[in-house]
mmCIF file with all atom_site columns, C-alpha atoms in Angstrom:
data_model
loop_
_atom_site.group_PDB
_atom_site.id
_atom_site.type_symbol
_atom_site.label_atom_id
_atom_site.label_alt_id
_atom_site.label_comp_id
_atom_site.label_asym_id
_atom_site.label_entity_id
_atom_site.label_seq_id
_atom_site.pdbx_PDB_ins_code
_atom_site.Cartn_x
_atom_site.Cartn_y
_atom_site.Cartn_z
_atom_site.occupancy
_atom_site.B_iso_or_equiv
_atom_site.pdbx_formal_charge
_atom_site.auth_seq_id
_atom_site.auth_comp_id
_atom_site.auth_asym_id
_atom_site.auth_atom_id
_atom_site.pdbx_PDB_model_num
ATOM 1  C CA . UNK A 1 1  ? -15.771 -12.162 15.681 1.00 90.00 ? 1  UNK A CA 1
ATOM 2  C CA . UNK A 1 2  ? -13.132 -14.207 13.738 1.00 95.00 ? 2  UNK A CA 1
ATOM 3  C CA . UNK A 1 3  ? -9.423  -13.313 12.547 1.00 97.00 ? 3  UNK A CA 1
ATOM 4  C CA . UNK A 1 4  ? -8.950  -13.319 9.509  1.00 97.00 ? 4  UNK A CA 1
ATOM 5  C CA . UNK A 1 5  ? -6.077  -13.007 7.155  1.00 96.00 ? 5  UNK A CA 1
ATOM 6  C CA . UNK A 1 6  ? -5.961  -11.488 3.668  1.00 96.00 ? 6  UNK A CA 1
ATOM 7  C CA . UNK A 1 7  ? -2.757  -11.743 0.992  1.00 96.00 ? 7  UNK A CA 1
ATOM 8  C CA . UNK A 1 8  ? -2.217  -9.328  -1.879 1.00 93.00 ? 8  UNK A CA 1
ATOM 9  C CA . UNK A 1 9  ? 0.540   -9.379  -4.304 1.00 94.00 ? 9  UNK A CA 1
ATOM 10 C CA . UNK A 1 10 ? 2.520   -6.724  -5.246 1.00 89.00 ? 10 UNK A CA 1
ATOM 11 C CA . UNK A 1 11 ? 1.342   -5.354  -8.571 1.00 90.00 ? 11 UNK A CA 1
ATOM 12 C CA . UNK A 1 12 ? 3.707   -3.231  -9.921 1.00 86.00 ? 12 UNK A CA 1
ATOM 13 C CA . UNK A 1 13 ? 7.211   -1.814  -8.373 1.00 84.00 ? 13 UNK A CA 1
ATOM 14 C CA . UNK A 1 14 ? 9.894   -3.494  -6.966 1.00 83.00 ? 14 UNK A CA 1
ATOM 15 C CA . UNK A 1 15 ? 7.536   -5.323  -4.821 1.00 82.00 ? 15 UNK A CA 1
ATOM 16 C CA . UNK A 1 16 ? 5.966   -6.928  -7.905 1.00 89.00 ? 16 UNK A CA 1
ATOM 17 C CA . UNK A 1 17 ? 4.790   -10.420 -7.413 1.00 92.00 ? 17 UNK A CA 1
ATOM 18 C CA . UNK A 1 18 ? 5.449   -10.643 -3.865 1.00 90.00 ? 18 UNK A CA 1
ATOM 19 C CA . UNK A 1 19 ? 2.826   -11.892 -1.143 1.00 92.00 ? 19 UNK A CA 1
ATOM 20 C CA . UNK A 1 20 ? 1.470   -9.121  1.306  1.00 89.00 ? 20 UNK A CA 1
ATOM 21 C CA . UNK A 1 21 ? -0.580  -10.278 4.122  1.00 92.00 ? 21 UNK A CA 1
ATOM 22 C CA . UNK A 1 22 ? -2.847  -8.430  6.471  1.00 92.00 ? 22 UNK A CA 1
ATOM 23 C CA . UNK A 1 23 ? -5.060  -10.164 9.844  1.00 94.00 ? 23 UNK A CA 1
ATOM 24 C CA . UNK A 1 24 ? -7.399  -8.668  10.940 1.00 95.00 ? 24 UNK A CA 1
ATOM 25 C CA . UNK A 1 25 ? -10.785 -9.225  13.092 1.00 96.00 ? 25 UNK A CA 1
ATOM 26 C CA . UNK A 1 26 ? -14.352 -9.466  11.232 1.00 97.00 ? 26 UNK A CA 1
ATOM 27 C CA . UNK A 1 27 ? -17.916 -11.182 11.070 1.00 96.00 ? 27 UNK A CA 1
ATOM 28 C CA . UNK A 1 28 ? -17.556 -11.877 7.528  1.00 96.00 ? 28 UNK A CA 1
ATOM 29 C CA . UNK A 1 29 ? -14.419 -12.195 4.462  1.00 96.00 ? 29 UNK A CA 1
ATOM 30 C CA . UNK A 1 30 ? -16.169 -9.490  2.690  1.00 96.00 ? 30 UNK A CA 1
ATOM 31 C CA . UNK A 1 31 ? -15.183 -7.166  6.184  1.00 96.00 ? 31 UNK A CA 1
ATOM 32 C CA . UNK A 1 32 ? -11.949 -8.687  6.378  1.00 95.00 ? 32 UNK A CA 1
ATOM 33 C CA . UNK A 1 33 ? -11.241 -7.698  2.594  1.00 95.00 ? 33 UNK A CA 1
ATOM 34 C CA . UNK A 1 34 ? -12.146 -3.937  3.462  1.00 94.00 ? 34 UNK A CA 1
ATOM 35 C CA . UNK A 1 35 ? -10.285 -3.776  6.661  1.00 93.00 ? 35 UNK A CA 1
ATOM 36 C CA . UNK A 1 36 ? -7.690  -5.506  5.484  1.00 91.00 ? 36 UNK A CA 1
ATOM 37 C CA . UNK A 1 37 ? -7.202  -2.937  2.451  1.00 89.00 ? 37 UNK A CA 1
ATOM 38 C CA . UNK A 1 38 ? -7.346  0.085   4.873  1.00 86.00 ? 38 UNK A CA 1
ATOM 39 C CA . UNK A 1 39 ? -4.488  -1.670  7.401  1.00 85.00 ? 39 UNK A CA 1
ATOM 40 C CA . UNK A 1 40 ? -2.685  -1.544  3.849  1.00 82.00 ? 40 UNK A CA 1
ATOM 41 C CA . UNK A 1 41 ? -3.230  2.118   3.062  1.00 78.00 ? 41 UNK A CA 1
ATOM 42 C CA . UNK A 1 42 ? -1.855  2.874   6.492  1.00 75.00 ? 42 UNK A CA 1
ATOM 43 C CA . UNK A 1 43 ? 1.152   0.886   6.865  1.00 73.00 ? 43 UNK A CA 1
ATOM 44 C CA . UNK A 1 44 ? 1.970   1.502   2.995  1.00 66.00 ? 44 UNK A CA 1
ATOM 45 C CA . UNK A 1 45 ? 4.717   3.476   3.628  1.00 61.00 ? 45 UNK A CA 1
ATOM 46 C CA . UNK A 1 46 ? 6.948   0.261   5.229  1.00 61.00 ? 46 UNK A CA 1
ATOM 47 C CA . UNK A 1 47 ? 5.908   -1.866  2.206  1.00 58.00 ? 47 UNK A CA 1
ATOM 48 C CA . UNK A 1 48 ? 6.759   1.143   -0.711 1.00 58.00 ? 48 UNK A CA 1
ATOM 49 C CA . UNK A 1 49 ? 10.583  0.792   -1.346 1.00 58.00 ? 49 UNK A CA 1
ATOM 50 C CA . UNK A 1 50 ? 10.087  2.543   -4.356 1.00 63.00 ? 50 UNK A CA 1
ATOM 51 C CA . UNK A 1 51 ? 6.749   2.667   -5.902 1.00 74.00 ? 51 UNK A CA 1
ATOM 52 C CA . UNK A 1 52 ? 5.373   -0.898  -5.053 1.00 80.00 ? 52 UNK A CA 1
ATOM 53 C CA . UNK A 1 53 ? 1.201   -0.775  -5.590 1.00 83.00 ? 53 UNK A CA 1
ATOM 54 C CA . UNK A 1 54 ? -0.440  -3.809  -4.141 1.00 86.00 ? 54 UNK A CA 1
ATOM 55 C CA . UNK A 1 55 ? -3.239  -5.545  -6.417 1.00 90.00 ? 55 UNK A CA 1
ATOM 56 C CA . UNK A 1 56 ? -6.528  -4.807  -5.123 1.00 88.00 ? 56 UNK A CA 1
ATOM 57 C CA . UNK A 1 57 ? -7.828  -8.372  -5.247 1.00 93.00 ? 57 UNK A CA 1
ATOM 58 C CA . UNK A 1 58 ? -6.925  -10.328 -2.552 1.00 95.00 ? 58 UNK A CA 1
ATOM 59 C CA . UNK A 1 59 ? -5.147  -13.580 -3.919 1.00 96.00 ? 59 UNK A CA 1
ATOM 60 C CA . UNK A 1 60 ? -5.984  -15.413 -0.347 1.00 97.00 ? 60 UNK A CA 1
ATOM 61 C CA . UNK A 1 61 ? -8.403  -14.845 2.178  1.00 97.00 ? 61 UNK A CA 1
ATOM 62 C CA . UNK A 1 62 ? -8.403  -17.421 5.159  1.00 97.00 ? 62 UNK A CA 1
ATOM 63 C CA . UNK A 1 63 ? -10.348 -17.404 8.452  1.00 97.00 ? 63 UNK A CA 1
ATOM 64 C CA . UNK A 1 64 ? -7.753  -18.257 11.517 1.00 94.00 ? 64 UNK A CA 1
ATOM 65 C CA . UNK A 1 65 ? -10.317 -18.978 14.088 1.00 82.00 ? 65 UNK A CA 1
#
């Protein structure tokens, strides 16, 4: 299983235009894309200063190894 790191931008808020990135481990970018999202949802809270929403599109997906 590979690592895998996936970068969203901030879409609206005060985090607006900013780069978010997520790693984690999966066969394929497609699983990367979904875990990544839910390792989002979870750690939200230390990202929203305010009302940031991330985009939903990933802007970069790269495999690390």
């Amino acid at each position: 299983m590979s690592r895998w790191t996936v970068t969203r931008r901030g879409a609206e808020g005060p985090g607006e235009g900013g780069a978010y990135t997520y790693s984690a481990r999966a066969e394929t970018a497609e699983e990367a894309v979904e875990k990544t999202a839910a390792k989002a949802d979870r750690l939200h809270h230390r990202i929203n200063r305010g009302g940031t929403v991330l985009d939903p599109d990933p802007i970069d997906i790269t495999r690390i190894n």
